[in-house]
């Protein structure tokens, strides 16, 4: 078929509307716009163009040459397959819904409308970018302009009614639509610009900003503002632009309930889901881009609370990033999406930090660039600039950091962080880091929606994820979620009662009726506890983690169930890829490496997995070890994923508490990165970590060489030198300078008063929070706390002088 015939056929298929679009490069803008406004909006479009395409990179240098070539290949595929029809622009992306409503089928149709606009954006980028093989190609421009009009005329206009997922109509669709309009703006007539702006006004009216509720909070609010801001710069609309910028203001202040950032660094979206790796990342990207877009304009993002947003880089994001990955326990449904991983989700976020830093203080910008450079250089598993799906603008930002010789890579910090508003804790040491994921009456077990995350039901059951400084970075990155046994996530205690995919219902976000979930920390070490109630189960347990310098002490007690099924605690479940077979040593004896091997050790003292970790069982443990290959597909956990079978190896260590256990318990010490010899020595050193209590009422440890005593009081009582007259979490740290730190919290948020007694001679209280109503020193220290319910589980730190 000749090119002229292809062009005629293409135009006829879309009703000849492309002829009205100014394919010969007719430029136009609203005549009513003042000359000054027109110039400023032209400048804003130029800025946004750079924020879409990237700037300051060499198209012949890597990784940009490869990324540009891949963009060209993708765009050529879209161009060759484009075939406008009544209900679609591509045959495999039909948006016409025979029964438009809001059911799952309609969600799919609305997603195809969004997908079509995204493909047009890809075509426009390939046309606008250098070295794609399609740069400046008139046929590509023709396809983009005709495609925009086809989508407008057939589905996305001021006279149509939305169906399916609201997000596609108010966020995904209009953003891709307006991005494309910015890239081809000089080739759009005034009439077409006005029409496309009317469509966005119809689906994203000013009323979406009337209240900070529902789908207009947190990341969604930022995205809605972005939709309207882009529409405003496309259509030269200063009033709408000002309204959308002002609508960002509620995003910046810290919240005390619901969606948004909290003062402790927590980030919640969808009412009760920790989401800094998903919606939080989207929020940061949106704010970062809008700040960069508007910084030099008459409409800068200058909320008096904007510094609070900048502070979240250090307080909310950095604690969950380790060597270039962002932890899965704050990414919710995103972990079930094929083609993504904890590493790829982090890559865009690292670039966003660089972008946000350009509008921060000199000190913040320097610190963040050092953090990003360190993360990038240490990500040996999936270096960001080798990510073929990384956008050019993000690649350019990250490359600028690597090329900046004035930036010295920052190491990972030594730090413990408790996020009491989202039931998460992170523990960071020089050689490793770990994090625990819990659920409570405030935080969901997990989130299932859009057919995504179908088997995430135990991700809030005390899932203990960890990584080494230069090993284990692939643990959750290699087809983990479609192949792992969802009842055996590392660290969890769970009934083997079968649960349905999406247990709890679509968007049900089920929460247990458990109040005591949280802990305390002095900033370096920590005590965390979870009253665990199983999802759709009678299983009940008390779990504690005590975070030390080279290990995590893991205790469980009061494990009870009446489901008629076995209950297990998974000590660890290491993903081994397709061929991994590390040696497993139990009590000094190396075990077989054959797949399908399984053995139960009645009274194991310690175990070691070569290249991974050591495990000490100070009270002995009935340990089951399993080597297995598991097969699954992304479709199993996400209806949008491919059905291709995937097989991966696992080495699991777990303990079976039996069917319907009554008051069962466990104790183990996790030693990330430890050798077999070190693990054996630790098992023999009974005095190094002393377990003071492990019952359903109290769990506590003493570590003499650290001067640390920590107890989780599920009920009032005495453990070692500590007494609490109500449920509490207490950590005491004695320092070499003759002082001590006493940190107390009320994780259940129910203590109208609390008294803590430490049987230690104290001469003076050096500092205390306002919640301490009385302090008595002498042979013992007595601290009386007033109403702690308003503290929402936050640790209360007291410093004292010993002697």
Coordinates of N, CA and C in Angstrom, one line a residue, residues 502-702:
X502 N -8.4 -12.6 47.2 CA -9.1 -11.4 47.5 C -9.9 -11.5 48.8
X503 N -9.5 -12.4 49.7 CA -10.3 -12.5 51.0 C -10.5 -11.2 51.6
X504 N -11.8 -11.0 52.0 CA -12.2 -9.7 52.6 C -12.9 -8.8 51.6
X505 N -12.9 -9.2 50.3 CA -13.7 -8.5 49.3 C -12.9 -7.4 48.6
X506 N -13.4 -7.0 47.4 CA -12.8 -6.0 46.6 C -12.9 -4.6 47.4
X507 N -11.7 -4.1 47.6 CA -11.6 -2.8 48.4 C -12.1 -3.0 49.8
X508 N -12.2 -4.2 50.3 CA -12.6 -4.4 51.6 C -11.6 -3.9 52.7
X509 N -10.3 -4.1 52.4 CA -9.3 -3.6 53.3 C -9.6 -4.0 54.7
X510 N -9.7 -5.3 54.9 CA -10.1 -5.8 56.3 C -9.0 -5.5 57.3
X511 N -9.5 -5.1 58.5 CA -8.6 -4.8 59.6 C -9.0 -5.7 60.8
X512 N -8.0 -6.2 61.6 CA -8.3 -7.0 62.8 C -8.7 -6.1 63.9
X513 N -9.4 -6.7 64.8 CA -9.8 -5.9 66.0 C -8.7 -6.0 67.1
X514 N -7.5 -5.5 66.7 CA -6.4 -5.6 67.6 C -5.9 -4.1 67.8
X515 N -5.8 -3.7 69.1 CA -5.4 -2.4 69.4 C -3.9 -2.3 69.7
X516 N -3.3 -3.3 70.4 CA -1.9 -3.2 70.9 C -1.0 -3.6 69.7
X517 N -0.6 -2.7 68.9 CA 0.3 -2.9 67.8 C 1.2 -1.6 67.7
X518 N 2.5 -1.8 67.8 CA 3.4 -0.7 67.8 C 4.7 -1.0 68.6
X519 N 5.2 -0.1 69.3 CA 6.4 -0.3 70.1 C 7.1 0.9 70.5
X520 N 8.4 0.8 70.7 CA 9.1 2.0 71.1 C 10.6 1.9 70.6
X521 N 11.3 3.0 70.7 CA 12.7 3.0 70.2 C 13.4 4.2 70.7
X522 N 14.7 4.1 70.8 CA 15.6 5.2 71.2 C 16.3 5.8 70.0
X523 N 15.9 5.4 68.8 CA 16.5 5.8 67.6 C 17.5 4.9 67.0
X524 N 18.1 4.0 67.8 CA 19.1 3.1 67.3 C 18.6 1.6 67.5
X525 N 18.0 1.3 68.6 CA 17.5 0.0 68.9 C 16.0 0.2 69.1
X526 N 15.3 -1.0 69.1 CA 13.8 -0.8 69.3 C 13.2 -2.1 69.8
X527 N 11.9 -1.9 70.3 CA 11.0 -3.0 70.7 C 9.7 -2.8 69.9
X528 N 9.3 -3.9 69.2 CA 8.0 -3.8 68.4 C 7.2 -5.0 68.8
X529 N 5.9 -4.8 68.9 CA 5.0 -5.8 69.2 C 3.7 -5.8 68.4
X530 N 3.1 -7.0 68.2 CA 1.8 -7.1 67.5 C 0.9 -8.1 68.2
X531 N -0.3 -7.6 68.6 CA -1.3 -8.5 68.9 C -1.9 -8.9 67.6
X532 N -1.6 -10.1 67.2 CA -2.0 -10.6 65.8 C -3.3 -11.4 65.9
X533 N -4.3 -11.0 65.1 CA -5.5 -11.7 64.9 C -5.6 -12.0 63.4
X534 N -5.7 -13.3 63.1 CA -5.7 -13.7 61.7 C -6.8 -13.3 60.9
X535 N -6.6 -13.1 59.6 CA -7.7 -12.7 58.7 C -8.6 -13.8 58.5
X536 N -9.9 -13.6 58.7 CA -11.0 -14.6 58.6 C -10.6 -15.9 59.3
X537 N -10.0 -15.7 60.5 CA -9.5 -16.8 61.3 C -9.6 -16.5 62.8
X538 N -9.6 -17.6 63.5 CA -9.7 -17.5 65.0 C -8.3 -17.4 65.6
X539 N -7.3 -17.5 64.7 CA -5.9 -17.5 65.2 C -5.5 -16.2 65.9
X540 N -4.9 -16.3 67.1 CA -4.6 -15.2 67.9 C -3.1 -15.4 68.4
X541 N -2.3 -14.4 68.5 CA -1.0 -14.5 69.0 C -0.5 -13.2 69.4
X542 N 0.6 -13.2 70.2 CA 1.4 -12.1 70.6 C 2.8 -12.2 70.1
X543 N 3.2 -11.3 69.2 CA 4.5 -11.3 68.6 C 5.3 -10.1 68.9
X544 N 6.6 -10.3 69.2 CA 7.5 -9.2 69.5 C 8.8 -9.4 68.7
X545 N 9.4 -8.2 68.4 CA 10.7 -8.1 67.7 C 11.5 -7.1 68.5
X546 N 12.7 -7.6 68.9 CA 13.7 -6.7 69.6 C 14.9 -6.5 68.7
X547 N 15.1 -5.3 68.3 CA 16.0 -4.9 67.3 C 17.4 -4.5 67.9
X548 N 18.4 -5.3 67.6 CA 19.7 -5.1 68.2 C 20.8 -4.7 67.2
X549 N 22.1 -4.7 67.6 CA 23.1 -4.2 66.7 C 23.4 -5.2 65.5
X550 N 23.4 -6.5 65.8 CA 23.7 -7.5 64.7 C 22.6 -8.5 64.5
X551 N 21.4 -8.3 65.1 CA 20.4 -9.3 65.1 C 19.0 -8.8 65.4
X552 N 18.0 -9.6 65.2 CA 16.7 -9.3 65.6 C 16.2 -10.5 66.4
X553 N 15.8 -10.3 67.7 CA 15.2 -11.3 68.5 C 13.7 -11.4 68.3
X554 N 13.2 -12.6 67.9 CA 11.8 -12.7 67.5 C 11.1 -13.7 68.4
X555 N 10.1 -13.2 69.1 CA 9.4 -14.0 70.1 C 7.9 -14.1 69.7
X556 N 7.3 -15.2 70.0 CA 5.9 -15.4 69.9 C 5.3 -16.2 71.0
X557 N 4.1 -15.8 71.4 CA 3.5 -16.6 72.6 C 2.0 -16.4 72.5
X558 N 1.3 -17.2 73.3 CA -0.2 -17.1 73.3 C -0.8 -17.5 72.0
X559 N -0.1 -18.3 71.2 CA -0.6 -18.7 69.9 C -1.7 -19.7 70.0
X560 N -2.9 -19.3 69.6 CA -4.1 -20.1 69.9 C -5.0 -20.0 68.6
X561 N -5.6 -21.1 68.3 CA -6.5 -21.1 67.1 C -7.5 -22.2 67.3
X562 N -8.7 -22.1 66.6 CA -9.7 -23.1 66.6 C -10.3 -23.2 65.2
X563 N -9.4 -23.1 64.2 CA -9.9 -23.1 62.8 C -10.0 -24.6 62.2
X564 N -9.4 -25.5 63.0 CA -9.3 -26.9 62.5 C -8.2 -27.1 61.5
X565 N -7.2 -26.1 61.5 CA -6.1 -26.2 60.6 C -4.8 -25.9 61.4
X566 N -3.7 -26.4 60.8 CA -2.4 -26.1 61.5 C -2.1 -24.6 61.5
X567 N -1.3 -24.2 62.5 CA -0.8 -22.9 62.6 C 0.8 -23.0 62.5
X568 N 1.4 -22.1 61.7 CA 2.8 -22.1 61.5 C 3.4 -20.8 61.7
X569 N 4.6 -20.7 62.2 CA 5.4 -19.5 62.2 C 6.6 -19.8 61.2
X570 N 6.8 -18.9 60.3 CA 7.8 -19.0 59.3 C 9.0 -18.2 59.8
X571 N 10.1 -19.0 60.1 CA 11.3 -18.3 60.5 C 11.9 -17.5 59.4
X572 N 12.0 -18.1 58.2 CA 12.4 -17.4 57.0 C 12.0 -18.2 55.8
X573 N 12.0 -17.6 54.6 CA 11.6 -18.2 53.4 C 12.4 -17.5 52.3
X574 N 13.6 -18.1 52.0 CA 14.5 -17.5 51.1 C 14.3 -17.9 49.7
X575 N 14.1 -16.8 48.8 CA 13.9 -17.0 47.4 C 15.3 -17.3 46.8
X576 N 15.4 -18.4 46.0 CA 16.6 -18.8 45.4 C 16.7 -18.8 43.9
X577 N 15.8 -18.1 43.3 CA 15.8 -18.0 41.8 C 15.5 -19.3 41.2
X578 N 16.1 -19.5 40.0 CA 15.8 -20.8 39.3 C 16.8 -21.9 39.5
X579 N 17.9 -21.6 40.0 CA 19.0 -22.6 40.2 C 19.6 -22.6 41.6
X580 N 19.3 -21.7 42.4 CA 20.0 -21.6 43.7 C 19.9 -22.8 44.6
X581 N 21.0 -23.1 45.2 CA 21.0 -24.3 46.2 C 22.0 -24.1 47.3
X582 N 21.8 -23.0 48.1 CA 22.8 -22.8 49.1 C 22.8 -23.8 50.2
X583 N 23.9 -24.1 50.8 CA 24.0 -25.1 51.9 C 23.1 -24.7 53.1
X584 N 22.4 -25.6 53.6 CA 21.7 -25.4 54.9 C 22.4 -26.3 55.9
X585 N 22.8 -25.6 57.0 CA 23.4 -26.3 58.1 C 22.5 -26.2 59.3
X586 N 22.3 -27.4 60.0 CA 21.5 -27.4 61.2 C 22.3 -28.1 62.3
X587 N 22.6 -27.3 63.4 CA 23.4 -27.8 64.5 C 24.7 -28.5 64.0
X588 N 25.3 -27.8 63.1 CA 26.7 -28.2 62.6 C 26.7 -29.2 61.5
X589 N 25.5 -29.7 61.1 CA 25.5 -30.8 60.0 C 24.9 -30.2 58.8
X590 N 25.6 -30.3 57.7 CA 25.1 -29.8 56.4 C 24.0 -30.8 55.8
X591 N 22.9 -30.2 55.4 CA 21.8 -31.0 55.0 C 21.8 -31.1 53.4
X592 N 21.0 -32.1 52.9 CA 21.0 -32.3 51.5 C 20.5 -31.0 50.7
X593 N 20.9 -30.9 49.4 CA 20.5 -29.8 48.6 C 19.5 -30.2 47.5
X594 N 19.1 -31.4 47.5 CA 18.1 -31.9 46.5 C 16.8 -31.2 46.6
X595 N 16.2 -30.8 45.5 CA 14.9 -30.2 45.5 C 13.8 -31.2 45.9
X596 N 12.8 -30.8 46.7 CA 11.9 -31.7 47.2 C 12.2 -32.3 48.5
X597 N 13.4 -32.0 49.0 CA 13.9 -32.5 50.3 C 13.1 -31.7 51.4
X598 N 12.8 -32.5 52.5 CA 12.1 -31.9 53.6 C 12.5 -32.7 54.8
X599 N 12.7 -32.0 56.0 CA 13.0 -32.7 57.2 C 12.6 -31.8 58.4
X600 N 12.1 -32.5 59.4 CA 11.8 -31.8 60.7 C 12.8 -32.2 61.8
X601 N 13.4 -31.2 62.4 CA 14.3 -31.3 63.5 C 13.6 -31.1 64.8
X602 N 13.5 -32.0 65.7 CA 12.7 -32.0 66.8 C 13.1 -30.9 67.8
X603 N 14.5 -30.6 67.9 CA 14.9 -29.7 68.9 C 16.2 -29.0 68.4
X604 N 16.0 -28.2 67.3 CA 17.1 -27.5 66.7 C 17.7 -26.4 67.6
X605 N 19.0 -26.3 67.6 CA 19.6 -25.2 68.4 C 20.0 -24.0 67.5
X606 N 20.4 -24.3 66.3 CA 20.7 -23.2 65.3 C 20.7 -23.7 63.9
X607 N 20.6 -22.8 63.0 CA 20.6 -23.2 61.6 C 21.3 -22.1 60.8
X608 N 21.7 -22.4 59.6 CA 22.5 -21.4 58.8 C 22.2 -21.7 57.3
X609 N 21.9 -20.6 56.6 CA 21.8 -20.7 55.1 C 22.9 -20.0 54.5
X610 N 23.7 -20.7 53.8 CA 25.0 -20.1 53.2 C 24.6 -18.9 52.3
X611 N 25.4 -17.8 52.6 CA 25.2 -16.6 51.8 C 24.0 -15.8 52.2
X612 N 23.3 -16.2 53.2 CA 22.1 -15.5 53.6 C 22.1 -15.1 55.1
X613 N 21.9 -16.0 56.0 CA 21.8 -15.6 57.4 C 22.0 -16.8 58.3
X614 N 22.1 -16.5 59.6 CA 22.1 -17.5 60.7 C 20.9 -17.4 61.5
X615 N 20.5 -18.4 62.2 CA 19.2 -18.5 63.0 C 19.5 -19.2 64.3
X616 N 19.4 -18.6 65.4 CA 19.6 -19.2 66.7 C 18.3 -19.5 67.4
X617 N 18.1 -20.6 68.0 CA 16.9 -21.0 68.7 C 17.2 -21.2 70.2
X618 N 17.2 -20.1 71.0 CA 17.8 -20.2 72.4 C 17.0 -21.1 73.3
X619 N 15.8 -21.5 73.0 CA 15.1 -22.4 73.8 C 14.8 -23.7 73.1
X620 N 15.5 -23.9 72.0 CA 15.3 -25.1 71.1 C 14.0 -24.9 70.3
X621 N 13.9 -25.5 69.1 CA 12.7 -25.3 68.3 C 12.5 -26.5 67.4
X622 N 11.3 -26.9 67.3 CA 10.9 -27.9 66.4 C 10.9 -27.3 65.0
X623 N 11.9 -27.5 64.2 CA 12.1 -26.8 63.0 C 11.9 -27.7 61.8
X624 N 11.1 -27.2 60.9 CA 10.9 -27.9 59.6 C 11.6 -27.1 58.5
X625 N 12.4 -27.8 57.7 CA 13.1 -27.2 56.6 C 12.6 -27.9 55.3
X626 N 12.4 -27.0 54.3 CA 11.8 -27.5 53.0 C 12.5 -26.9 51.9
X627 N 13.0 -27.7 51.0 CA 13.5 -27.2 49.7 C 12.4 -27.5 48.6
X628 N 12.0 -26.5 47.9 CA 10.9 -26.8 46.9 C 11.0 -25.9 45.7
X629 N 10.5 -26.3 44.6 CA 10.2 -25.5 43.5 C 8.7 -25.2 43.4
X630 N 8.4 -23.9 43.3 CA 7.0 -23.6 43.2 C 6.7 -22.9 41.9
X631 N 5.6 -23.2 41.3 CA 5.2 -22.6 40.0 C 3.9 -21.8 40.1
X632 N 3.9 -20.7 39.5 CA 2.7 -19.8 39.5 C 2.8 -18.8 38.4
X633 N 1.8 -17.9 38.3 CA 1.9 -16.9 37.2 C 1.4 -15.6 37.8
X634 N 1.8 -14.5 37.2 CA 1.4 -13.2 37.7 C -0.1 -13.1 37.6
X635 N -0.8 -13.8 36.7 CA -2.2 -13.8 36.6 C -2.9 -14.3 37.9
X636 N -2.1 -15.2 38.6 CA -2.7 -15.8 39.9 C -2.9 -14.7 40.9
X637 N -2.0 -13.7 40.9 CA -2.1 -12.6 42.0 C -2.6 -11.3 41.5
X638 N -2.8 -11.2 40.1 CA -3.2 -9.9 39.5 C -3.9 -10.3 38.2
X639 N -5.2 -10.0 38.1 CA -6.0 -10.4 36.9 C -5.4 -9.7 35.6
X640 N -4.6 -8.6 35.8 CA -4.0 -8.0 34.6 C -2.7 -8.5 34.2
X641 N -2.2 -9.6 34.9 CA -0.9 -10.1 34.7 C -0.9 -11.2 33.7
X642 N 0.3 -11.6 33.1 CA 0.3 -12.7 32.1 C 0.2 -14.0 32.8
X643 N -0.3 -15.0 32.1 CA -0.6 -16.3 32.6 C 0.6 -17.2 32.4
X644 N 1.7 -16.7 32.0 CA 2.9 -17.6 31.7 C 3.3 -18.2 33.0
X645 N 3.5 -19.6 33.1 CA 3.9 -20.2 34.3 C 5.4 -19.8 34.6
X646 N 5.7 -19.6 35.9 CA 7.0 -19.3 36.3 C 7.3 -20.2 37.5
X647 N 8.6 -20.7 37.5 CA 9.0 -21.6 38.5 C 10.2 -21.1 39.2
X648 N 10.2 -21.0 40.6 CA 11.3 -20.5 41.4 C 11.5 -21.4 42.6
X649 N 12.8 -21.5 43.0 CA 13.1 -22.3 44.2 C 13.0 -21.5 45.5
X650 N 12.7 -22.2 46.5 CA 12.6 -21.6 47.9 C 13.2 -22.6 48.9
X651 N 13.8 -22.0 49.9 CA 14.3 -22.7 51.1 C 13.6 -22.1 52.3
X652 N 12.7 -22.9 52.9 CA 11.8 -22.5 54.0 C 12.2 -23.1 55.3
X653 N 12.3 -22.3 56.3 CA 12.4 -22.7 57.7 C 11.2 -22.3 58.5
X654 N 10.5 -23.2 59.1 CA 9.3 -22.9 59.8 C 9.1 -23.8 61.0
X655 N 8.2 -23.4 61.9 CA 7.8 -24.3 63.0 C 6.3 -24.5 63.0
X656 N 5.9 -25.7 63.1 CA 4.5 -26.1 63.1 C 4.0 -26.1 64.5
X657 N 3.0 -25.3 64.8 CA 2.5 -25.2 66.2 C 1.3 -26.3 66.4
X658 N 1.0 -27.0 65.3 CA 0.0 -28.0 65.4 C -1.4 -27.5 65.0
X659 N -2.3 -28.4 64.9 CA -3.7 -28.0 64.6 C -4.4 -27.5 65.8
X660 N -5.0 -26.4 65.7 CA -5.7 -25.7 66.8 C -4.8 -25.6 68.1
X661 N -3.7 -25.0 68.0 CA -2.8 -24.9 69.2 C -3.4 -24.0 70.3
X662 N -3.0 -24.3 71.5 CA -3.4 -23.5 72.6 C -2.2 -23.0 73.4
X663 N -2.0 -21.7 73.3 CA -0.9 -21.1 74.1 C 0.5 -21.6 73.6
X664 N 0.7 -21.8 72.3 CA 2.0 -22.2 71.8 C 2.9 -21.0 71.7
X665 N 4.2 -21.2 71.6 CA 5.2 -20.1 71.5 C 6.4 -20.5 70.6
X666 N 7.2 -19.5 70.4 CA 8.5 -19.7 69.7 C 9.5 -18.7 70.1
X667 N 10.7 -18.9 69.8 CA 11.8 -17.9 70.0 C 12.9 -18.2 69.0
X668 N 13.3 -17.2 68.3 CA 14.5 -17.3 67.5 C 15.2 -16.0 67.3
X669 N 16.5 -16.0 67.0 CA 17.3 -14.8 66.7 C 17.8 -14.9 65.3
X670 N 17.4 -13.8 64.5 CA 17.8 -13.7 63.1 C 19.2 -13.0 63.1
X671 N 20.1 -13.5 62.4 CA 21.5 -12.9 62.3 C 21.8 -12.7 60.8
X672 N 21.3 -11.6 60.2 CA 21.5 -11.4 58.7 C 23.0 -11.4 58.4
X673 N 23.4 -12.1 57.4 CA 24.8 -12.1 56.9 C 25.8 -12.9 57.7
X674 N 25.4 -13.5 58.8 CA 26.3 -14.2 59.7 C 26.8 -15.4 59.1
X675 N 28.0 -15.8 59.3 CA 28.6 -17.1 58.9 C 28.1 -18.2 59.7
X676 N 28.3 -19.4 59.3 CA 27.9 -20.6 60.0 C 28.7 -20.7 61.4
X677 N 30.0 -20.3 61.3 CA 30.8 -20.3 62.5 C 30.3 -19.3 63.5
X678 N 30.0 -18.1 63.1 CA 29.5 -17.1 64.0 C 28.1 -17.5 64.6
X679 N 27.3 -18.1 63.8 CA 26.0 -18.6 64.2 C 26.2 -19.6 65.3
X680 N 27.1 -20.6 65.1 CA 27.3 -21.6 66.1 C 27.8 -21.0 67.4
X681 N 28.7 -20.0 67.3 CA 29.2 -19.3 68.5 C 28.1 -18.6 69.3
X682 N 27.2 -18.0 68.5 CA 26.1 -17.2 69.1 C 25.2 -18.2 69.8
X683 N 25.0 -19.4 69.3 CA 24.1 -20.4 69.9 C 24.7 -20.9 71.2
X684 N 26.0 -20.9 71.3 CA 26.7 -21.4 72.5 C 26.8 -20.3 73.6
X685 N 26.6 -19.1 73.2 CA 26.8 -18.0 74.1 C 25.4 -17.6 74.7
X686 N 25.0 -18.4 75.7 CA 23.6 -18.2 76.2 C 23.4 -16.9 76.9
X687 N 24.5 -16.2 77.4 CA 24.3 -15.0 78.1 C 24.3 -13.7 77.3
X688 N 24.5 -13.9 76.0 CA 24.6 -12.7 75.1 C 23.3 -12.0 75.0
X689 N 22.2 -12.8 74.7 CA 20.9 -12.3 74.7 C 20.0 -13.1 75.7
X690 N 19.5 -12.5 76.7 CA 18.7 -13.2 77.7 C 17.2 -12.9 77.5
X691 N 16.5 -14.0 77.3 CA 15.0 -13.8 77.2 C 14.4 -13.8 78.6
X692 N 13.9 -12.7 79.0 CA 13.4 -12.5 80.3 C 11.9 -13.0 80.5
X693 N 11.2 -12.9 79.4 CA 9.8 -13.4 79.4 C 9.3 -13.7 78.0
X694 N 8.5 -14.7 77.8 CA 7.9 -14.9 76.5 C 6.5 -15.6 76.8
X695 N 5.5 -14.8 77.2 CA 4.2 -15.3 77.4 C 3.2 -14.4 76.7
X696 N 2.0 -14.8 76.8 CA 0.9 -14.0 76.2 C 0.6 -12.7 77.0
X697 N 1.3 -12.6 78.2 CA 1.1 -11.4 79.0 C 2.3 -10.4 78.9
X698 N 3.5 -11.0 78.7 CA 4.7 -10.2 78.6 C 5.8 -10.9 77.8
X699 N 6.6 -10.1 77.1 CA 7.7 -10.6 76.3 C 8.9 -9.5 76.5
X700 N 10.1 -10.0 76.8 CA 11.1 -9.1 77.1 C 12.5 -9.8 77.0
X701 N 13.5 -8.9 76.7 CA 14.9 -9.4 76.6 C 15.8 -8.5 77.4
X702 N 17.0 -9.0 77.7 CA 18.1 -8.2 78.3 C 19.3 -8.5 77.5

